[in-house]
GROMACS .gro file of C-alpha atoms in nm:
model
  468
    1UNK     CA    1  18.710  -2.589  -9.215
    2UNK     CA    2  19.000  -2.417  -9.034
    3UNK     CA    3  19.215  -2.576  -9.296
    4UNK     CA    4  19.067  -2.379  -9.551
    5UNK     CA    5  19.251  -2.085  -9.589
    6UNK     CA    6  19.236  -2.015  -9.977
    7UNK     CA    7  19.085  -1.712 -10.092
    8UNK     CA    8  18.800  -1.891 -10.263
    9UNK     CA    9  18.679  -2.002  -9.925
   10UNK     CA   10  18.597  -1.614  -9.823
   11UNK     CA   11  18.265  -1.488  -9.772
   12UNK     CA   12  18.098  -1.873  -9.678
   13UNK     CA   13  17.789  -1.853  -9.498
   14UNK     CA   14  17.665  -2.145  -9.258
   15UNK     CA   15  17.308  -2.095  -9.116
   16UNK     CA   16  17.192  -2.292  -8.833
   17UNK     CA   17  16.860  -2.334  -8.620
   18UNK     CA   18  16.673  -2.548  -8.405
   19UNK     CA   19  16.932  -2.787  -8.244
   20UNK     CA   20  16.812  -3.063  -8.045
   21UNK     CA   21  16.918  -3.420  -7.931
   22UNK     CA   22  16.806  -3.731  -8.137
   23UNK     CA   23  16.809  -4.102  -8.018
   24UNK     CA   24  17.090  -4.294  -8.115
   25UNK     CA   25  17.124  -4.594  -8.383
   26UNK     CA   26  17.415  -4.805  -8.386
   27UNK     CA   27  17.304  -4.890  -8.769
   28UNK     CA   28  17.395  -4.561  -8.921
   29UNK     CA   29  17.519  -4.637  -9.255
   30UNK     CA   30  17.695  -4.315  -9.281
   31UNK     CA   31  17.893  -4.389  -8.996
   32UNK     CA   32  17.962  -4.747  -8.916
   33UNK     CA   33  18.250  -4.666  -8.696
   34UNK     CA   34  18.123  -4.390  -8.528
   35UNK     CA   35  18.122  -4.372  -8.135
   36UNK     CA   36  17.910  -4.621  -7.956
   37UNK     CA   37  17.740  -4.547  -7.622
   38UNK     CA   38  17.813  -4.811  -7.327
   39UNK     CA   39  17.538  -5.057  -7.302
   40UNK     CA   40  17.485  -5.161  -6.945
   41UNK     CA   41  17.218  -5.439  -6.840
   42UNK     CA   42  17.174  -5.616  -6.532
   43UNK     CA   43  17.387  -5.937  -6.540
   44UNK     CA   44  17.410  -6.151  -6.276
   45UNK     CA   45  17.741  -6.394  -6.209
   46UNK     CA   46  17.630  -6.763  -6.156
   47UNK     CA   47  17.799  -6.905  -5.814
   48UNK     CA   48  18.022  -6.626  -5.788
   49UNK     CA   49  18.023  -6.684  -5.423
   50UNK     CA   50  18.114  -7.051  -5.434
   51UNK     CA   51  17.779  -7.147  -5.233
   52UNK     CA   52  17.673  -7.441  -5.464
   53UNK     CA   53  17.883  -7.737  -5.469
   54UNK     CA   54  17.842  -8.069  -5.680
   55UNK     CA   55  17.972  -8.353  -5.462
   56UNK     CA   56  18.098  -8.695  -5.622
   57UNK     CA   57  18.212  -9.004  -5.443
   58UNK     CA   58  18.423  -9.304  -5.592
   59UNK     CA   59  18.591  -9.591  -5.455
   60UNK     CA   60  18.984  -9.711  -5.502
   61UNK     CA   61  19.176  -9.999  -5.331
   62UNK     CA   62  19.333  -9.881  -5.031
   63UNK     CA   63  19.676  -9.742  -5.044
   64UNK     CA   64  19.639  -9.655  -5.430
   65UNK     CA   65  19.506  -9.314  -5.410
   66UNK     CA   66  19.648  -9.207  -5.759
   67UNK     CA   67  19.391  -9.364  -5.987
   68UNK     CA   68  19.184  -9.337  -6.271
   69UNK     CA   69  18.843  -9.250  -6.077
   70UNK     CA   70  19.031  -8.955  -5.874
   71UNK     CA   71  19.127  -8.803  -6.217
   72UNK     CA   72  18.763  -8.832  -6.339
   73UNK     CA   73  18.623  -8.692  -6.035
   74UNK     CA   74  18.829  -8.392  -6.057
   75UNK     CA   75  18.741  -8.335  -6.407
   76UNK     CA   76  18.367  -8.351  -6.305
   77UNK     CA   77  18.316  -8.673  -6.481
   78UNK     CA   78  18.144  -8.999  -6.348
   79UNK     CA   79  18.278  -9.282  -6.565
   80UNK     CA   80  18.454  -9.513  -6.348
   81UNK     CA   81  18.738  -9.733  -6.518
   82UNK     CA   82  18.869  -9.835  -6.178
   83UNK     CA   83  18.597 -10.096  -6.006
   84UNK     CA   84  18.570 -10.347  -5.735
   85UNK     CA   85  18.429 -10.677  -5.867
   86UNK     CA   86  18.293 -10.987  -5.688
   87UNK     CA   87  18.470 -11.214  -5.952
   88UNK     CA   88  18.762 -11.295  -5.739
   89UNK     CA   89  19.019 -11.554  -5.764
   90UNK     CA   90  19.055 -11.519  -5.344
   91UNK     CA   91  18.881 -11.385  -5.106
   92UNK     CA   92  18.557 -11.137  -5.185
   93UNK     CA   93  18.684 -10.884  -5.449
   94UNK     CA   94  18.916 -10.804  -5.721
   95UNK     CA   95  19.057 -10.519  -5.903
   96UNK     CA   96  18.878 -10.435  -6.248
   97UNK     CA   97  19.023 -10.199  -6.466
   98UNK     CA   98  18.825 -10.082  -6.782
   99UNK     CA   99  18.941  -9.910  -7.119
  100UNK     CA  100  18.657  -9.652  -7.157
  101UNK     CA  101  18.612  -9.278  -7.264
  102UNK     CA  102  18.582  -9.032  -6.981
  103UNK     CA  103  18.584  -8.673  -6.892
  104UNK     CA  104  18.961  -8.662  -6.797
  105UNK     CA  105  19.243  -8.742  -7.044
  106UNK     CA  106  19.258  -9.087  -6.942
  107UNK     CA  107  19.047  -9.352  -7.143
  108UNK     CA  108  19.172  -9.642  -6.933
  109UNK     CA  109  19.194  -9.755  -6.585
  110UNK     CA  110  19.489  -9.726  -6.339
  111UNK     CA  111  19.601  -9.733  -6.015
  112UNK     CA  112  19.930  -9.663  -5.831
  113UNK     CA  113  20.037  -9.623  -5.498
  114UNK     CA  114  20.236  -9.323  -5.588
  115UNK     CA  115  20.177  -9.012  -5.791
  116UNK     CA  116  20.242  -9.076  -6.160
  117UNK     CA  117  20.377  -8.718  -6.239
  118UNK     CA  118  20.276  -8.724  -6.608
  119UNK     CA  119  20.421  -9.078  -6.673
  120UNK     CA  120  20.767  -9.042  -6.598
  121UNK     CA  121  20.924  -9.308  -6.387
  122UNK     CA  122  21.228  -9.119  -6.305
  123UNK     CA  123  20.986  -8.921  -6.052
  124UNK     CA  124  20.830  -9.235  -5.912
  125UNK     CA  125  20.970  -9.231  -5.541
  126UNK     CA  126  20.851  -9.353  -5.220
  127UNK     CA  127  20.591  -9.641  -5.227
  128UNK     CA  128  20.548  -9.914  -4.983
  129UNK     CA  129  20.828  -9.972  -4.725
  130UNK     CA  130  21.021 -10.314  -4.835
  131UNK     CA  131  21.296 -10.552  -4.659
  132UNK     CA  132  21.494 -10.784  -4.868
  133UNK     CA  133  21.572 -10.815  -5.234
  134UNK     CA  134  21.284 -10.872  -5.449
  135UNK     CA  135  21.306 -11.118  -5.723
  136UNK     CA  136  20.970 -11.090  -5.943
  137UNK     CA  137  20.600 -11.054  -5.882
  138UNK     CA  138  20.312 -11.320  -5.894
  139UNK     CA  139  19.933 -11.324  -5.899
  140UNK     CA  140  19.615 -11.392  -6.108
  141UNK     CA  141  19.466 -11.214  -6.397
  142UNK     CA  142  19.166 -11.186  -6.676
  143UNK     CA  143  19.189 -10.966  -6.993
  144UNK     CA  144  18.960 -10.943  -7.283
  145UNK     CA  145  19.162 -10.891  -7.561
  146UNK     CA  146  19.407 -11.098  -7.732
  147UNK     CA  147  19.600 -10.880  -8.038
  148UNK     CA  148  19.486 -10.509  -8.011
  149UNK     CA  149  19.591 -10.440  -7.644
  150UNK     CA  150  19.707 -10.571  -7.314
  151UNK     CA  151  19.749 -10.495  -6.943
  152UNK     CA  152  20.041 -10.375  -6.750
  153UNK     CA  153  20.205 -10.413  -6.436
  154UNK     CA  154  20.451 -10.128  -6.331
  155UNK     CA  155  20.688 -10.217  -6.049
  156UNK     CA  156  20.958  -9.981  -5.918
  157UNK     CA  157  21.229  -9.991  -5.664
  158UNK     CA  158  21.413  -9.721  -5.480
  159UNK     CA  159  21.675  -9.655  -5.239
  160UNK     CA  160  21.740  -9.332  -5.050
  161UNK     CA  161  21.531  -9.131  -5.271
  162UNK     CA  162  21.702  -9.273  -5.587
  163UNK     CA  163  21.521  -9.480  -5.856
  164UNK     CA  164  21.668  -9.858  -5.869
  165UNK     CA  165  21.498  -9.975  -6.144
  166UNK     CA  166  21.128  -9.957  -6.298
  167UNK     CA  167  20.981 -10.276  -6.479
  168UNK     CA  168  20.692 -10.268  -6.714
  169UNK     CA  169  20.540 -10.622  -6.711
  170UNK     CA  170  20.293 -10.686  -7.002
  171UNK     CA  171  19.976 -10.923  -6.968
  172UNK     CA  172  19.915 -11.057  -7.283
  173UNK     CA  173  19.614 -11.272  -7.440
  174UNK     CA  174  19.259 -11.311  -7.401
  175UNK     CA  175  19.195 -11.488  -7.082
  176UNK     CA  176  18.833 -11.507  -6.979
  177UNK     CA  177  18.909 -11.708  -6.637
  178UNK     CA  178  19.159 -11.623  -6.388
  179UNK     CA  179  19.519 -11.731  -6.502
  180UNK     CA  180  19.816 -11.724  -6.305
  181UNK     CA  181  20.140 -11.484  -6.386
  182UNK     CA  182  20.459 -11.507  -6.270
  183UNK     CA  183  20.777 -11.279  -6.362
  184UNK     CA  184  21.126 -11.285  -6.270
  185UNK     CA  185  21.268 -10.940  -6.278
  186UNK     CA  186  21.514 -10.883  -6.553
  187UNK     CA  187  21.770 -10.766  -6.502
  188UNK     CA  188  21.775 -10.848  -6.107
  189UNK     CA  189  21.802 -10.562  -5.855
  190UNK     CA  190  22.173 -10.537  -5.785
  191UNK     CA  191  22.081 -10.413  -5.419
  192UNK     CA  192  21.827 -10.409  -5.163
  193UNK     CA  193  21.565 -10.121  -5.211
  194UNK     CA  194  21.393  -9.930  -4.923
  195UNK     CA  195  21.055  -9.900  -5.096
  196UNK     CA  196  20.844  -9.985  -5.357
  197UNK     CA  197  20.630  -9.844  -5.627
  198UNK     CA  198  20.346 -10.075  -5.766
  199UNK     CA  199  20.080 -10.013  -6.040
  200UNK     CA  200  19.856 -10.139  -6.305
  201UNK     CA  201  19.680 -10.073  -6.632
  202UNK     CA  202  19.426 -10.205  -6.853
  203UNK     CA  203  19.644 -10.080  -7.134
  204UNK     CA  204  19.986 -10.097  -7.251
  205UNK     CA  205  19.901  -9.762  -7.474
  206UNK     CA  206  19.925  -9.508  -7.188
  207UNK     CA  207  20.034  -9.245  -7.401
  208UNK     CA  208  19.704  -9.295  -7.633
  209UNK     CA  209  19.555  -9.574  -7.833
  210UNK     CA  210  19.385  -9.751  -7.573
  211UNK     CA  211  19.135 -10.037  -7.721
  212UNK     CA  212  18.797  -9.945  -7.609
  213UNK     CA  213  18.606 -10.216  -7.395
  214UNK     CA  214  18.923 -10.399  -7.266
  215UNK     CA  215  18.923 -10.521  -6.931
  216UNK     CA  216  19.164 -10.632  -6.683
  217UNK     CA  217  19.133 -10.801  -6.358
  218UNK     CA  218  19.387 -10.880  -6.102
  219UNK     CA  219  19.379 -11.080  -5.783
  220UNK     CA  220  19.587 -11.217  -5.500
  221UNK     CA  221  19.948 -11.084  -5.580
  222UNK     CA  222  20.261 -11.160  -5.417
  223UNK     CA  223  20.631 -11.018  -5.430
  224UNK     CA  224  20.895 -11.288  -5.484
  225UNK     CA  225  21.182 -11.344  -5.310
  226UNK     CA  226  21.108 -11.196  -4.967
  227UNK     CA  227  20.998 -11.299  -4.620
  228UNK     CA  228  20.717 -11.094  -4.542
  229UNK     CA  229  20.495 -10.913  -4.787
  230UNK     CA  230  20.524 -10.519  -4.845
  231UNK     CA  231  20.333 -10.349  -4.567
  232UNK     CA  232  19.994 -10.207  -4.728
  233UNK     CA  233  20.028 -10.372  -5.033
  234UNK     CA  234  19.666 -10.488  -5.022
  235UNK     CA  235  19.728 -10.761  -5.289
  236UNK     CA  236  19.453 -10.954  -5.246
  237UNK     CA  237  19.235 -10.609  -5.293
  238UNK     CA  238  18.994 -10.675  -5.019
  239UNK     CA  239  19.026 -10.340  -4.865
  240UNK     CA  240  18.873 -10.046  -5.049
  241UNK     CA  241  18.801  -9.696  -4.958
  242UNK     CA  242  18.575  -9.431  -5.066
  243UNK     CA  243  18.670  -9.070  -5.149
  244UNK     CA  244  18.449  -8.772  -5.180
  245UNK     CA  245  18.520  -8.500  -5.424
  246UNK     CA  246  18.380  -8.146  -5.389
  247UNK     CA  247  18.335  -7.918  -5.720
  248UNK     CA  248  18.174  -7.539  -5.728
  249UNK     CA  249  17.885  -7.551  -5.973
  250UNK     CA  250  17.975  -7.402  -6.286
  251UNK     CA  251  18.344  -7.402  -6.259
  252UNK     CA  252  18.634  -7.596  -6.338
  253UNK     CA  253  19.000  -7.644  -6.220
  254UNK     CA  254  19.314  -7.744  -6.403
  255UNK     CA  255  19.492  -7.884  -6.142
  256UNK     CA  256  19.485  -8.265  -6.048
  257UNK     CA  257  19.778  -8.221  -5.782
  258UNK     CA  258  19.693  -8.325  -5.430
  259UNK     CA  259  19.633  -7.961  -5.262
  260UNK     CA  260  19.606  -7.747  -5.560
  261UNK     CA  261  19.229  -7.657  -5.508
  262UNK     CA  262  19.025  -7.657  -5.231
  263UNK     CA  263  18.694  -7.562  -5.060
  264UNK     CA  264  18.735  -7.341  -4.765
  265UNK     CA  265  18.546  -7.164  -4.476
  266UNK     CA  266  18.752  -6.859  -4.498
  267UNK     CA  267  18.474  -6.662  -4.680
  268UNK     CA  268  18.402  -6.297  -4.684
  269UNK     CA  269  18.012  -6.360  -4.804
  270UNK     CA  270  17.818  -6.707  -4.710
  271UNK     CA  271  17.987  -7.030  -4.574
  272UNK     CA  272  18.261  -7.115  -4.873
  273UNK     CA  273  18.541  -6.945  -5.073
  274UNK     CA  274  18.772  -7.148  -5.282
  275UNK     CA  275  19.171  -7.183  -5.236
  276UNK     CA  276  19.417  -7.204  -5.497
  277UNK     CA  277  19.754  -7.339  -5.438
  278UNK     CA  278  20.057  -7.318  -5.675
  279UNK     CA  279  20.236  -7.672  -5.671
  280UNK     CA  280  20.519  -7.863  -5.811
  281UNK     CA  281  20.515  -8.064  -6.121
  282UNK     CA  282  20.750  -8.269  -6.313
  283UNK     CA  283  20.917  -8.020  -6.613
  284UNK     CA  284  20.810  -8.172  -6.956
  285UNK     CA  285  21.084  -7.979  -7.130
  286UNK     CA  286  21.365  -8.097  -6.903
  287UNK     CA  287  21.497  -8.265  -6.624
  288UNK     CA  288  21.369  -8.164  -6.262
  289UNK     CA  289  21.035  -7.955  -6.122
  290UNK     CA  290  20.862  -7.657  -6.192
  291UNK     CA  291  20.624  -7.459  -6.001
  292UNK     CA  292  20.276  -7.456  -6.176
  293UNK     CA  293  19.998  -7.202  -6.077
  294UNK     CA  294  19.655  -7.382  -6.003
  295UNK     CA  295  19.358  -7.201  -6.189
  296UNK     CA  296  18.989  -7.193  -6.192
  297UNK     CA  297  18.758  -7.099  -6.475
  298UNK     CA  298  18.385  -7.075  -6.558
  299UNK     CA  299  18.480  -7.190  -6.876
  300UNK     CA  300  18.630  -7.493  -7.073
  301UNK     CA  301  18.882  -7.566  -7.341
  302UNK     CA  302  18.720  -7.734  -7.649
  303UNK     CA  303  19.022  -7.991  -7.763
  304UNK     CA  304  18.831  -8.079  -8.057
  305UNK     CA  305  18.788  -7.704  -8.213
  306UNK     CA  306  19.100  -7.568  -8.030
  307UNK     CA  307  18.883  -7.281  -7.857
  308UNK     CA  308  18.773  -7.147  -7.518
  309UNK     CA  309  18.403  -7.267  -7.452
  310UNK     CA  310  18.146  -7.173  -7.175
  311UNK     CA  311  18.152  -6.896  -6.924
  312UNK     CA  312  17.879  -6.649  -6.819
  313UNK     CA  313  17.612  -6.481  -7.051
  314UNK     CA  314  17.728  -6.135  -7.072
  315UNK     CA  315  17.669  -5.862  -7.323
  316UNK     CA  316  17.780  -5.528  -7.144
  317UNK     CA  317  18.022  -5.310  -7.295
  318UNK     CA  318  18.041  -5.105  -6.952
  319UNK     CA  319  18.059  -5.291  -6.651
  320UNK     CA  320  18.283  -5.380  -6.379
  321UNK     CA  321  18.410  -5.727  -6.213
  322UNK     CA  322  18.417  -5.715  -5.855
  323UNK     CA  323  18.541  -6.008  -5.623
  324UNK     CA  324  18.699  -6.026  -5.305
  325UNK     CA  325  19.045  -6.194  -5.234
  326UNK     CA  326  19.359  -6.267  -5.027
  327UNK     CA  327  19.701  -6.391  -5.172
  328UNK     CA  328  19.990  -6.515  -4.970
  329UNK     CA  329  20.290  -6.566  -5.229
  330UNK     CA  330  20.540  -6.805  -5.180
  331UNK     CA  331  20.787  -6.554  -5.297
  332UNK     CA  332  20.744  -6.158  -5.324
  333UNK     CA  333  20.778  -6.151  -5.703
  334UNK     CA  334  20.474  -6.378  -5.749
  335UNK     CA  335  20.125  -6.223  -5.850
  336UNK     CA  336  19.777  -6.414  -5.856
  337UNK     CA  337  19.610  -6.366  -6.183
  338UNK     CA  338  19.228  -6.263  -6.298
  339UNK     CA  339  19.188  -6.314  -6.693
  340UNK     CA  340  18.863  -6.206  -6.842
  341UNK     CA  341  18.795  -6.362  -7.211
  342UNK     CA  342  18.504  -6.183  -7.395
  343UNK     CA  343  18.358  -6.418  -7.641
  344UNK     CA  344  18.122  -6.360  -7.938
  345UNK     CA  345  18.000  -6.645  -8.124
  346UNK     CA  346  18.254  -6.900  -7.967
  347UNK     CA  347  18.528  -6.648  -8.071
  348UNK     CA  348  18.754  -6.451  -7.811
  349UNK     CA  349  18.736  -6.101  -7.926
  350UNK     CA  350  18.892  -5.913  -7.653
  351UNK     CA  351  19.069  -5.995  -7.308
  352UNK     CA  352  19.178  -5.804  -6.991
  353UNK     CA  353  19.411  -5.912  -6.735
  354UNK     CA  354  19.514  -5.783  -6.384
  355UNK     CA  355  19.767  -5.889  -6.133
  356UNK     CA  356  19.663  -5.950  -5.776
  357UNK     CA  357  19.899  -5.835  -5.510
  358UNK     CA  358  20.008  -5.984  -5.164
  359UNK     CA  359  19.746  -5.944  -4.887
  360UNK     CA  360  19.686  -6.146  -4.571
  361UNK     CA  361  19.338  -6.034  -4.530
  362UNK     CA  362  19.021  -6.002  -4.766
  363UNK     CA  363  19.062  -5.707  -5.024
  364UNK     CA  364  18.822  -5.585  -5.267
  365UNK     CA  365  18.927  -5.586  -5.612
  366UNK     CA  366  18.762  -5.413  -5.912
  367UNK     CA  367  18.849  -5.463  -6.287
  368UNK     CA  368  18.639  -5.204  -6.499
  369UNK     CA  369  18.533  -5.314  -6.872
  370UNK     CA  370  18.476  -5.036  -7.099
  371UNK     CA  371  18.435  -5.212  -7.433
  372UNK     CA  372  18.241  -4.959  -7.586
  373UNK     CA  373  18.557  -4.719  -7.600
  374UNK     CA  374  18.639  -4.952  -7.870
  375UNK     CA  375  18.436  -4.900  -8.177
  376UNK     CA  376  18.547  -5.162  -8.401
  377UNK     CA  377  18.437  -5.416  -8.130
  378UNK     CA  378  18.150  -5.606  -8.145
  379UNK     CA  379  17.915  -5.655  -7.846
  380UNK     CA  380  17.998  -5.991  -7.646
  381UNK     CA  381  17.752  -6.268  -7.593
  382UNK     CA  382  17.961  -6.432  -7.329
  383UNK     CA  383  18.231  -6.399  -7.072
  384UNK     CA  384  18.504  -6.648  -6.965
  385UNK     CA  385  18.662  -6.531  -6.611
  386UNK     CA  386  18.993  -6.722  -6.492
  387UNK     CA  387  19.147  -6.713  -6.152
  388UNK     CA  388  19.510  -6.811  -6.106
  389UNK     CA  389  19.738  -6.856  -5.814
  390UNK     CA  390  20.052  -6.797  -5.975
  391UNK     CA  391  20.190  -6.592  -6.270
  392UNK     CA  392  20.229  -6.795  -6.554
  393UNK     CA  393  20.569  -6.687  -6.653
  394UNK     CA  394  20.673  -6.781  -6.249
  395UNK     CA  395  20.768  -7.150  -6.278
  396UNK     CA  396  21.044  -7.149  -6.060
  397UNK     CA  397  21.039  -7.369  -5.753
  398UNK     CA  398  21.033  -7.078  -5.537
  399UNK     CA  399  20.683  -7.009  -5.625
  400UNK     CA  400  20.564  -7.352  -5.527
  401UNK     CA  401  20.316  -7.253  -5.198
  402UNK     CA  402  20.176  -6.944  -5.327
  403UNK     CA  403  19.792  -6.932  -5.204
  404UNK     CA  404  19.507  -6.736  -5.375
  405UNK     CA  405  19.204  -6.711  -5.188
  406UNK     CA  406  18.855  -6.595  -5.414
  407UNK     CA  407  18.509  -6.517  -5.286
  408UNK     CA  408  18.188  -6.301  -5.366
  409UNK     CA  409  18.259  -6.232  -5.712
  410UNK     CA  410  17.994  -6.021  -5.914
  411UNK     CA  411  17.930  -5.747  -6.166
  412UNK     CA  412  17.827  -5.370  -6.055
  413UNK     CA  413  17.554  -5.421  -6.325
  414UNK     CA  414  17.400  -5.708  -6.093
  415UNK     CA  415  17.251  -5.410  -5.884
  416UNK     CA  416  17.142  -5.197  -6.211
  417UNK     CA  417  16.806  -5.070  -6.224
  418UNK     CA  418  16.755  -4.918  -6.569
  419UNK     CA  419  16.520  -4.604  -6.569
  420UNK     CA  420  16.173  -4.699  -6.710
  421UNK     CA  421  16.119  -4.641  -7.079
  422UNK     CA  422  15.871  -4.347  -7.170
  423UNK     CA  423  15.828  -4.345  -7.554
  424UNK     CA  424  15.645  -3.997  -7.513
  425UNK     CA  425  15.932  -3.848  -7.333
  426UNK     CA  426  16.116  -3.589  -7.535
  427UNK     CA  427  16.484  -3.557  -7.542
  428UNK     CA  428  16.655  -3.325  -7.320
  429UNK     CA  429  16.655  -2.994  -7.472
  430UNK     CA  430  16.944  -2.819  -7.608
  431UNK     CA  431  16.950  -2.474  -7.375
  432UNK     CA  432  16.839  -2.202  -7.666
  433UNK     CA  433  16.894  -2.443  -7.941
  434UNK     CA  434  16.670  -2.231  -8.159
  435UNK     CA  435  16.851  -1.921  -8.098
  436UNK     CA  436  16.570  -1.695  -7.997
  437UNK     CA  437  16.731  -1.557  -7.699
  438UNK     CA  438  17.005  -1.283  -7.724
  439UNK     CA  439  17.203  -1.053  -7.508
  440UNK     CA  440  17.393  -0.723  -7.631
  441UNK     CA  441  17.731  -0.597  -7.496
  442UNK     CA  442  17.931  -0.418  -7.770
  443UNK     CA  443  17.835  -0.702  -8.001
  444UNK     CA  444  17.561  -0.957  -7.953
  445UNK     CA  445  17.588  -1.306  -7.892
  446UNK     CA  446  17.305  -1.586  -7.845
  447UNK     CA  447  17.243  -1.665  -7.489
  448UNK     CA  448  17.479  -1.954  -7.361
  449UNK     CA  449  17.704  -1.912  -7.664
  450UNK     CA  450  17.982  -1.688  -7.553
  451UNK     CA  451  18.226  -1.790  -7.749
  452UNK     CA  452  18.222  -1.638  -8.096
  453UNK     CA  453  18.431  -1.471  -8.376
  454UNK     CA  454  18.285  -1.156  -8.306
  455UNK     CA  455  18.401  -1.186  -7.903
  456UNK     CA  456  18.727  -1.314  -8.032
  457UNK     CA  457  18.802  -1.076  -8.332
  458UNK     CA  458  18.570  -0.790  -8.366
  459UNK     CA  459  18.725  -0.563  -8.069
  460UNK     CA  460  19.023  -0.543  -8.172
  461UNK     CA  461  18.997  -0.565  -8.545
  462UNK     CA  462  18.691  -0.336  -8.591
  463UNK     CA  463  18.522  -0.577  -8.840
  464UNK     CA  464  18.141  -0.602  -8.930
  465UNK     CA  465  17.993  -0.845  -8.709
  466UNK     CA  466  18.044  -1.250  -8.801
  467UNK     CA  467  17.736  -1.361  -8.616
  468UNK     CA  468  17.411  -1.210  -8.637
   0.00000   0.00000   0.00000
């Protein structure tokens, strides 16, 4: 070794011959952490062009667009906790809300005429226009549980963009036939509102704990103290509308805010692409609104085990993810994001992140994958890919409205054709690996090996040859 400078190392002799290349094995017990060659196999990215979509239709009472069915559809489920029933107290239909497990986070039925904003009444603004000063609400209901749960009426009143008061009115007791209810608002309103929020829930445990199987039926509503009922209230639930939601097959998205995710024909390949939009949400930590980036992923989060799941089958250690995107940030400091989470046996082993800069037209982006460089890393078995319309740290309201279009996602390995395997073909020869060819100058050196100790030392030290 170059570090062996002791006198005892003098006269050491090293003989070498017949150098050749051998097939690589990653199971060498003498070198378990040695360099690993890159592995590339043909790998497809399912529905990377967003051409395959699942369509799902659901019903809800007209003018109550924020409801459990909508959230279930956005989550990719088909369990409808808001139903139209012919068991009516008046007219042809009544509203039926059910407590049952769904694909969304809501295991109960509810409807509202405004966006619920994570359950914070201080943000429930707008609703039905109203004239006069309401004094109460009346109607008819049925409920299937007497002690462990109850239904709920939510009535809120606003004026000039400010909340005047919100009333939470329970519907208790087991009622097997339509039973009248009649509530007087307490405390009474101190002034005339200009709009009314109205909603119903099949549970009073909206933060969790809805009793399974409970059913609430509502019909024939009336707001007391008014000359005319609010326009659009649909208090007899005779008017229903059907909504059709589309979701890209193999993908899920995290935002149920209206407009955060859309299918678009602004595509670079095929017919469709996706567009993600950063929206405003109520701040859970403090009063006010925050911007929240919309995201789409081919994986999902397992709440039970607190782990990432899903993704595309992927075992390459060398590859490149390629996609087309365009990005219109609401603020020049914003960036779109793409995150790759490499998985092995359900555990994350590595991740890569790339920011996406503003571009008004589609640009090709490439994210190299070179896992083979990390000798300690096991080979992945799946890959979760996530796109996001804003950087997760950009929560100021100025970032709301950033839009990210994504299309034509694929791996370079999609077009990889490995050479045909020939078990009889020898490995590439090492030139003059047997040292049979030599040349002579004022010293001898093997062909193709010009750099020797003789060349460097013999001419100016006058020593005997070191290489023979």
